[in-house]
GROMACS .gro file of C-alpha atoms in nm:
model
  358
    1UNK     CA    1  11.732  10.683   6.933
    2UNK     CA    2  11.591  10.915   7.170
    3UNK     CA    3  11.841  10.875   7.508
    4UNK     CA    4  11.672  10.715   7.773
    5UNK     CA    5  11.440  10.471   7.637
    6UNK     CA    6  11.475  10.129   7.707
    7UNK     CA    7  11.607   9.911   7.406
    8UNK     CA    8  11.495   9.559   7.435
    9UNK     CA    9  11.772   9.264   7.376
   10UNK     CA   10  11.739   9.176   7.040
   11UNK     CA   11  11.897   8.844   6.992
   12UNK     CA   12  11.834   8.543   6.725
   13UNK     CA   13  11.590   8.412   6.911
   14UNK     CA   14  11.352   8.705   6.874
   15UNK     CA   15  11.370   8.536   6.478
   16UNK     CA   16  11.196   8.233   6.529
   17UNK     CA   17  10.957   8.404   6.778
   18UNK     CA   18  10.863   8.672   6.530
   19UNK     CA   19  10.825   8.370   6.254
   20UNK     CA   20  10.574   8.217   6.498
   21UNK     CA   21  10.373   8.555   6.590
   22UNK     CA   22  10.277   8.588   6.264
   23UNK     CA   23  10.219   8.227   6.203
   24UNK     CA   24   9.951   8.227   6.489
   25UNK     CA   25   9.785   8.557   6.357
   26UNK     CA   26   9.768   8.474   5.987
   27UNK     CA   27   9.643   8.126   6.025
   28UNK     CA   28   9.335   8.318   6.195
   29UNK     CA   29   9.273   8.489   5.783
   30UNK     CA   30   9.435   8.188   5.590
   31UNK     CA   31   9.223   7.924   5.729
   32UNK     CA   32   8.876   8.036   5.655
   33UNK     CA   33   8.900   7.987   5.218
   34UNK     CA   34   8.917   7.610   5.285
   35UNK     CA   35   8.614   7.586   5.536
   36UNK     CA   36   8.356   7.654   5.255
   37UNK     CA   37   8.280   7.271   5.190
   38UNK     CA   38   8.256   7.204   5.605
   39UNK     CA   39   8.033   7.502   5.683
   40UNK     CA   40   7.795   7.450   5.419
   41UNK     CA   41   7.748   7.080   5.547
   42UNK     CA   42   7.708   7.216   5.921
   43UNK     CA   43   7.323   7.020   6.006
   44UNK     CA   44   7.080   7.280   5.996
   45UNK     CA   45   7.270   7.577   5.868
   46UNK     CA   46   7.220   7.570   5.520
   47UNK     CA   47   7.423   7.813   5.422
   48UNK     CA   48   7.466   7.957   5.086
   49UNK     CA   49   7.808   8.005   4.918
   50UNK     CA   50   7.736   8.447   4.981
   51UNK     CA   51   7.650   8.358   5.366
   52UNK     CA   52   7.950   8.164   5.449
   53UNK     CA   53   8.169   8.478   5.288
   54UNK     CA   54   8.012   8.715   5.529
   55UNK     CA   55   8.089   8.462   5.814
   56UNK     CA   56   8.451   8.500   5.676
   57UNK     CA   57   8.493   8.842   5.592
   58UNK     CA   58   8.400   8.940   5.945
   59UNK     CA   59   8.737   8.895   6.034
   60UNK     CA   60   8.881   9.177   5.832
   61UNK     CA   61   8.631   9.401   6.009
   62UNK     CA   62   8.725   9.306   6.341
   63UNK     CA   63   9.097   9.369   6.283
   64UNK     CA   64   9.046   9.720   6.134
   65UNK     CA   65   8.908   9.848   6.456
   66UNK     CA   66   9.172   9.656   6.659
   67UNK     CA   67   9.429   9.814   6.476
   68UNK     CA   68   9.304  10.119   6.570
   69UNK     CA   69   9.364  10.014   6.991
   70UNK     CA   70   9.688   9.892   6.907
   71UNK     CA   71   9.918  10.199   6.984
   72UNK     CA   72   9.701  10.343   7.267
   73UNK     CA   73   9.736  10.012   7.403
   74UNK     CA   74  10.094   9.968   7.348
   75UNK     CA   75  10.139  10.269   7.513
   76UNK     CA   76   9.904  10.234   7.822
   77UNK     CA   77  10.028   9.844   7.896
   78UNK     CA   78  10.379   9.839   7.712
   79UNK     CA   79  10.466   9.655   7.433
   80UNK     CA   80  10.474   9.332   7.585
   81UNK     CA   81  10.184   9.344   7.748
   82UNK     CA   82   9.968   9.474   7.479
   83UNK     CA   83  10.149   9.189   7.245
   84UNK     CA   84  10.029   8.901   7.518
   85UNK     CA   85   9.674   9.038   7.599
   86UNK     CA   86   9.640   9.046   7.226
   87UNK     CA   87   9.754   8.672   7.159
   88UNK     CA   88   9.534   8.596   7.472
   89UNK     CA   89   9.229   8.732   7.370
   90UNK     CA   90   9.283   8.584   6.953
   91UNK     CA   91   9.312   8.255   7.108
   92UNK     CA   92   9.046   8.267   7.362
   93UNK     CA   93   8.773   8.397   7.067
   94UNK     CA   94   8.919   8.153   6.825
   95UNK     CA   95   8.837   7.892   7.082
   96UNK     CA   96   8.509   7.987   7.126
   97UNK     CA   97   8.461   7.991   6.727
   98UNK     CA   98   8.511   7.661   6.752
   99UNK     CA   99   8.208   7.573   6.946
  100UNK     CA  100   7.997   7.859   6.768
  101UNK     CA  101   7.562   7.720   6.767
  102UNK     CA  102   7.482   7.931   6.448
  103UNK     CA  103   7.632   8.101   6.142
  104UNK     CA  104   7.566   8.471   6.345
  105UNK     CA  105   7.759   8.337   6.597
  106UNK     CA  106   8.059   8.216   6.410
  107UNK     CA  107   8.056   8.559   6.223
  108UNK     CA  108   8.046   8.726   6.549
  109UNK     CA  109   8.320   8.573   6.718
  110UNK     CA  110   8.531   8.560   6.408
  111UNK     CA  111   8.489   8.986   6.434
  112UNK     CA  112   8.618   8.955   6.767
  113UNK     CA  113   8.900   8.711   6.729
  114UNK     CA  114   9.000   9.003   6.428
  115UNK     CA  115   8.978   9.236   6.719
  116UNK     CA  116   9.271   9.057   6.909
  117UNK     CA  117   9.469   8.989   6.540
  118UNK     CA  118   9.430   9.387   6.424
  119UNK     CA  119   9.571   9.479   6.805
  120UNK     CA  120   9.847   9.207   6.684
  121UNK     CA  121   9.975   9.326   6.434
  122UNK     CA  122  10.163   9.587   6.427
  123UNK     CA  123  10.319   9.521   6.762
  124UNK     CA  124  10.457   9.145   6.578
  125UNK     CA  125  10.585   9.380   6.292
  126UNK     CA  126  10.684   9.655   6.531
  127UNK     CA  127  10.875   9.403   6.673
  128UNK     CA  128  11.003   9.256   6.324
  129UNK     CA  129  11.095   9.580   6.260
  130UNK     CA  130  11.338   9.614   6.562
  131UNK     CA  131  11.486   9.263   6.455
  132UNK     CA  132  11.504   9.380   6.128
  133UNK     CA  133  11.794   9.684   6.239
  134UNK     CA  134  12.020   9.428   6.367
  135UNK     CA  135  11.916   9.161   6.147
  136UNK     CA  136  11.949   9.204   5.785
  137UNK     CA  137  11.714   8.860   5.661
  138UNK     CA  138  11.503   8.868   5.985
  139UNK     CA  139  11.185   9.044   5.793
  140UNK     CA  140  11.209   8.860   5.531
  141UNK     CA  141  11.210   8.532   5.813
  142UNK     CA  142  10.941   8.651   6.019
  143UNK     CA  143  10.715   8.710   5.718
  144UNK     CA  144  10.725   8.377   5.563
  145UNK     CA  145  10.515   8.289   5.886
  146UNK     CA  146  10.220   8.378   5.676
  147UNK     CA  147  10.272   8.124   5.332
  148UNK     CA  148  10.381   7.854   5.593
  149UNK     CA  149  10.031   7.912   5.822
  150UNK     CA  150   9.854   7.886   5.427
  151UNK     CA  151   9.975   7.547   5.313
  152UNK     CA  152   9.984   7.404   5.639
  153UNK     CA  153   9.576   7.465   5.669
  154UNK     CA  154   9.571   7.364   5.349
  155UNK     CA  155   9.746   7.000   5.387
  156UNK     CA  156   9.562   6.943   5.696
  157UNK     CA  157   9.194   7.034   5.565
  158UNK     CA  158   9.286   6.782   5.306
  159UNK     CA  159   9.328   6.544   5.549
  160UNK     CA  160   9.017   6.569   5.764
  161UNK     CA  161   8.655   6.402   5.694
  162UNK     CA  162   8.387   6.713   5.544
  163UNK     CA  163   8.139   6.682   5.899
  164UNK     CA  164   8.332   6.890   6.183
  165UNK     CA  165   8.650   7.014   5.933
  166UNK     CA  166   8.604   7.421   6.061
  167UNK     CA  167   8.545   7.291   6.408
  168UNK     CA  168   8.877   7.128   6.428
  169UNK     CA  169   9.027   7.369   6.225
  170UNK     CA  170   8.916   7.667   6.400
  171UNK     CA  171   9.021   7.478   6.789
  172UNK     CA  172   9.401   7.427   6.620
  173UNK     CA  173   9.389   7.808   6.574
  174UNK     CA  174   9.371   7.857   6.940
  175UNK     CA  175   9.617   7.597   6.990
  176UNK     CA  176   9.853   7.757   6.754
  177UNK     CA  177   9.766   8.091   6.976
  178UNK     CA  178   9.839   7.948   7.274
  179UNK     CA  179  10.213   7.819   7.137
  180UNK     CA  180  10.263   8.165   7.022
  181UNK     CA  181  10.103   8.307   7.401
  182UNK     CA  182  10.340   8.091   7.626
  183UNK     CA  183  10.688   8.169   7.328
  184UNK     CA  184  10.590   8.568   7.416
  185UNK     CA  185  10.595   8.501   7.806
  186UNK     CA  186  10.905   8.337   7.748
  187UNK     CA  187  11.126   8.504   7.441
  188UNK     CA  188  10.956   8.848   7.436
  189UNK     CA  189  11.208   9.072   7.627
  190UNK     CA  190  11.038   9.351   7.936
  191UNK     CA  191  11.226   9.639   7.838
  192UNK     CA  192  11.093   9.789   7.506
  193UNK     CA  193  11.145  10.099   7.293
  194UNK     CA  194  10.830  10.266   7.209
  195UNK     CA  195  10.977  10.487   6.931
  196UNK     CA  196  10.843  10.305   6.629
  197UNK     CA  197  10.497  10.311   6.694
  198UNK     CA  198  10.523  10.708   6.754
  199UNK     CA  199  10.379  10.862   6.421
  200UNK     CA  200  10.613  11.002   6.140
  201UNK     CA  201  10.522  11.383   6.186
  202UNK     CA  202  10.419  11.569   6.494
  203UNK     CA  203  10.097  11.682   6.209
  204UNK     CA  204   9.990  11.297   6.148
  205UNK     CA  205   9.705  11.114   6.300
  206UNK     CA  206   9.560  10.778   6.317
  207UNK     CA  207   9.271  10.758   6.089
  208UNK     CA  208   8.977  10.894   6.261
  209UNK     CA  209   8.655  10.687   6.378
  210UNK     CA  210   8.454  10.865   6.105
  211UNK     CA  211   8.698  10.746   5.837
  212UNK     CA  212   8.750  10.396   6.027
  213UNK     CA  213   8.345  10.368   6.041
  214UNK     CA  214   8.320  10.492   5.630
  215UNK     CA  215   8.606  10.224   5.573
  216UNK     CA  216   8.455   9.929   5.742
  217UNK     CA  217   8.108  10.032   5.593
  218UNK     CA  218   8.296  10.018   5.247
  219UNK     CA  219   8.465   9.672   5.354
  220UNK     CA  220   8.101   9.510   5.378
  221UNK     CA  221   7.928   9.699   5.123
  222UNK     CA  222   8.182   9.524   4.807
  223UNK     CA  223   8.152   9.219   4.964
  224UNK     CA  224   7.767   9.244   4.994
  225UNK     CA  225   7.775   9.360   4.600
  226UNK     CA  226   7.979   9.060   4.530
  227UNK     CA  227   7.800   8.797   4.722
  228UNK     CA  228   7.483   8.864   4.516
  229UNK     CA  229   7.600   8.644   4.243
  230UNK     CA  230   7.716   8.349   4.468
  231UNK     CA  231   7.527   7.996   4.359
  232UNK     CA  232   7.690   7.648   4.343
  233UNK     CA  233   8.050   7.731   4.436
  234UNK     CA  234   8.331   7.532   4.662
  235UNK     CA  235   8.648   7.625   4.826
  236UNK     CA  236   8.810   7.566   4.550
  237UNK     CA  237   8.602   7.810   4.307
  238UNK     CA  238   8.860   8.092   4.172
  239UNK     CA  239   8.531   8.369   4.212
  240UNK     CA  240   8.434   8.231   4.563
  241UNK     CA  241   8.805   8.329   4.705
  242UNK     CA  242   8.770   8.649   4.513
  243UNK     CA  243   8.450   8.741   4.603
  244UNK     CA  244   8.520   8.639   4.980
  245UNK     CA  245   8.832   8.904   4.993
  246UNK     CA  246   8.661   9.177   4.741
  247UNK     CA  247   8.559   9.386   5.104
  248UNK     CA  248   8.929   9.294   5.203
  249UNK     CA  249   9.115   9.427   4.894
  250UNK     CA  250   8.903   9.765   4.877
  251UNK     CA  251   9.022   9.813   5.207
  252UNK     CA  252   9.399   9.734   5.180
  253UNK     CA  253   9.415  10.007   4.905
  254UNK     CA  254   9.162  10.263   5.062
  255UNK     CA  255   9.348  10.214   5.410
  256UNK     CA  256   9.675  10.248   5.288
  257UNK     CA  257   9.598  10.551   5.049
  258UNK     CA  258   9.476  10.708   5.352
  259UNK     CA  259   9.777  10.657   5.571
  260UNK     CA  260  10.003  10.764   5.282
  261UNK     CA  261   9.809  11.073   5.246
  262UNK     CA  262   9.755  11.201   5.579
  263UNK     CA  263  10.162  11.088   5.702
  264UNK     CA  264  10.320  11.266   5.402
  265UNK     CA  265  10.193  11.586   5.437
  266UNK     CA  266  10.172  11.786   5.169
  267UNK     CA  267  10.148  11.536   4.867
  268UNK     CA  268   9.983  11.538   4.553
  269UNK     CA  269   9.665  11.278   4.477
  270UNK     CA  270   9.912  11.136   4.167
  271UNK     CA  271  10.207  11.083   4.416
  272UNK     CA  272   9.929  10.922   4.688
  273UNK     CA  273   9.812  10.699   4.445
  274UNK     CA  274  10.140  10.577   4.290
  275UNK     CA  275  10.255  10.525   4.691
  276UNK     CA  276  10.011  10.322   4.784
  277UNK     CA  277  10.020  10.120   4.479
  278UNK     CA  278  10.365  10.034   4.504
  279UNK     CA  279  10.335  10.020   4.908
  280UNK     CA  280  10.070   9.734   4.831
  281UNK     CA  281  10.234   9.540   4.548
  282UNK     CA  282  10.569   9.563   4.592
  283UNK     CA  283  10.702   9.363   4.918
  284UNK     CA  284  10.985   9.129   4.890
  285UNK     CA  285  10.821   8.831   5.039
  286UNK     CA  286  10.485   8.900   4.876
  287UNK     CA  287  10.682   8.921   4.573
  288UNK     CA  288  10.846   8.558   4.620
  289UNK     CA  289  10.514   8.467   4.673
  290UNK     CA  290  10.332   8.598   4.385
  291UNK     CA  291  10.597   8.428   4.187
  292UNK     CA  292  10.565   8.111   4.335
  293UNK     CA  293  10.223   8.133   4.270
  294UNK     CA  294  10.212   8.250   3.909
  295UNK     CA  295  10.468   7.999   3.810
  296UNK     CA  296  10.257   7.733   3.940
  297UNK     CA  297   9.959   7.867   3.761
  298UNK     CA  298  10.173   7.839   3.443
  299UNK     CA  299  10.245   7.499   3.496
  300UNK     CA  300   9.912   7.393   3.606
  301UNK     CA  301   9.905   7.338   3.928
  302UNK     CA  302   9.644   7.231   4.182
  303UNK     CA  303   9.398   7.543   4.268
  304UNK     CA  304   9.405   7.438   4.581
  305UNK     CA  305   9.787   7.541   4.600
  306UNK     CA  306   9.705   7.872   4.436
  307UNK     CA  307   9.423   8.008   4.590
  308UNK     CA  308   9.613   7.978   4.940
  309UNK     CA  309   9.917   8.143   4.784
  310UNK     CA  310   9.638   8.461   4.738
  311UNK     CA  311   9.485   8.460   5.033
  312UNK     CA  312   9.847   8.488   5.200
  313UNK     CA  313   9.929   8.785   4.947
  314UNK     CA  314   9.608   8.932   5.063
  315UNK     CA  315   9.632   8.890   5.432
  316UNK     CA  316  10.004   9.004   5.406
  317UNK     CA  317   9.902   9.330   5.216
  318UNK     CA  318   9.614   9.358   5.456
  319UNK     CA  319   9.808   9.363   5.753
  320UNK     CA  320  10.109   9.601   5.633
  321UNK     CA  321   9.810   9.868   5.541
  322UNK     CA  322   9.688   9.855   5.888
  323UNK     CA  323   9.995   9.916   6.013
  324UNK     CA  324  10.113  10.167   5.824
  325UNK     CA  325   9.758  10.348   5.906
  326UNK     CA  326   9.851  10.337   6.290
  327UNK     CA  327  10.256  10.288   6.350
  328UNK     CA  328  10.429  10.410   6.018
  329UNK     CA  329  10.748  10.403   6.139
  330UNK     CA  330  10.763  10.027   6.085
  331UNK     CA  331  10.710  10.075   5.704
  332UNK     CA  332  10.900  10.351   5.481
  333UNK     CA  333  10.568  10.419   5.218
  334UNK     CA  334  10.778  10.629   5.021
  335UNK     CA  335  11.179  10.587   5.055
  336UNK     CA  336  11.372  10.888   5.073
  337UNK     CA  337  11.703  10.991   4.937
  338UNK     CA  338  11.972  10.909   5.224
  339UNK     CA  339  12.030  11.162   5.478
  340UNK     CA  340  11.670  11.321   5.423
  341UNK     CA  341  11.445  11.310   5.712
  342UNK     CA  342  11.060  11.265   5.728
  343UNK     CA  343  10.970  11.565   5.898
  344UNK     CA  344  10.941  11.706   6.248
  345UNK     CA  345  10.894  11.421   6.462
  346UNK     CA  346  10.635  11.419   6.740
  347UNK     CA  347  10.725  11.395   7.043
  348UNK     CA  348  10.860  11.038   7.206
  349UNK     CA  349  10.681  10.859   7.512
  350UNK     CA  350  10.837  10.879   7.871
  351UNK     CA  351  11.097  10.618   7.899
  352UNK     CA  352  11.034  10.306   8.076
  353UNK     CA  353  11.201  10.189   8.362
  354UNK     CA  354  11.460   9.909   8.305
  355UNK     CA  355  11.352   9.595   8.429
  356UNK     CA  356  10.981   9.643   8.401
  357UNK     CA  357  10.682   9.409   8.249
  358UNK     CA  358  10.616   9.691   8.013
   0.00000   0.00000   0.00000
């Protein structure tokens, strides 16, 4: 570690804290599958099965161009500043979902609570990662945030009358927010080392805007495609949840294919391809997941059950590609034989001062 920098305390407690960060921004993607039913019952929406996935989807757009602000953000306000503004401004958004007048506005808002999850997300697993060197189990912890976030919307929809579900739903989103805000201002220590969201190589880059604008173009256009088939569908329809995350998966493997290419420098298109396919599919609590869930599709299970399980695989997959595109230190895309080194590293950010808010 570059001398000088200021190495936060990383103590047990950063555990549970992590486990809740990513609670708070998951729930934001888990929660929507289950609001189908609700929405479409909204007085005087009428929505159609395709126009309530757009509503949803939204949210994957927003947080592709907050990851982008992520890093520049980190390194204008700090870590722990960036990490609070960005739970602040999730939960303020989410709040206002809840209150939304008209299926634009609910889309709307849900692209701007993304906003505040994208800019969350790789400083929660920047963070993780930093648990993770003095902490063997902490990542694998931390991530179960996500499943957890799934089954608990899932219970509690189940629980709740049709009229007013997504409202409710949506308000306990800023609520969780909030519990995550006031842990941060508590648990989240001042001093922090900015190494690991410095890029690989001195030669990568963040994905430019004209590949960020192509991407999120591509994100709406397969979801568009899909939703033209949409009639007579619920929450609990196997092709509604695919359809509503068809933008979502094109993106996890075009996003991470991208930030595999342009950090490993040179590299073949084979060797690009077979990284990002194991980068996406292979995760160790993804893969605990996926078991879970195809054992309980072998035996049967509710879809209910199932169809959460996916949408946390997704939204966990989702969230690693964006931040490998912007801070892949916190990932290893393609492990390396001990002893070898990445590349030329570029170069670190001033040190801050122990003691400060940063």
């Amino acid at each position: 570690m570059p001398s000088g920098t200021v190495t936060p305390s990383i103590g047990r407690r950063l555990i549970p804290l992590g486990f809740v960060l990513v609670a708070a921004l998951s729930y934001q993607i888990v929660v929507f599958p289950n609001f189908l039913q609700s929405l479409r019952a909204e007085p005087g929406w009428d929505l159609s099965p395709g126009g309530a996935g757009l509503v949803g989807s939204m949210i994957f757009l927003g947080m592709m161009a907050g990851a982008t602000a992520a890093v520049p953000l980190a390194r204008c306000l700090g870590r722990r500043r960036a990490t609070l503004a960005s739970f602040l401004w999730l939960t303020l958004w989410s709040g206002a979902c809840a209150v939304a007048a008209t299926p634009w506005q609910l889309g709307f808002l849900r692209m701007l609570t993304g906003i505040g999850v994208g800019v969350a997300v790789p400083l929660t697993l920047g963070l993780a990662h930093d648990i993770t060197k003095r902490f063997k189990i902490a990542l694998g912890i931390v991530s179960f945030g996500m499943p957890v976030a799934g089954l608990a919307t899932q219970n509690t929809m189940g629980t709740l009358a049709v009229e007013d579900a997504w409202r409710l739903m949506t308000a306990v989103g800023a609520g969780v927010g909030l519990i995550a805000l006031a842990l941060s201002l508590w648990l989240l220590p001042r001093g922090t080392d900015m190494s690991v969201l410095v890029p690989v190589r001195a030669v990568h880059r963040k994905p430019g805007r004209r590949v960020v604008v192509w991407m999120g173009i591509g994100l709406i256009g397969a979801n568009l495609i899909a939703w033209s088939a949409l009639t007579g569908l619920t929450s609990a329809d196997l092709r509604f949840n695919a359809v509503l995350n068809a933008g979502a998966i094109v993106a996890i493997f075009a996003v991470a294919g991208v930030a595999i290419h342009r950090s490993e420098t040179p590299t073949s298109l084979s060797r690009t391809v077979r990284a990002t396919v194991a980068f996406v599919l292979i995760n160790p609590p993804t893969a605990v997941v996926t078991v879970i869930m195809l054992v309980n599709v072998a035996a049967g299970k509710s879809a209910g059950f199932v169809l959460t399980m996916l949408g946390v695989v997704i939204a966990d997959c989702y969230c690693r590609s964006l931040t490998l595109s912007v801070a892949p230190r916190v990932f290893e895309a393609i492990p390396r034989p001990p002893g070898q080194k990445a590349g030329p590293t570029a170069p670190v950010p001033q040190p801050l001062h122990p003691g400060s808010d940063r």
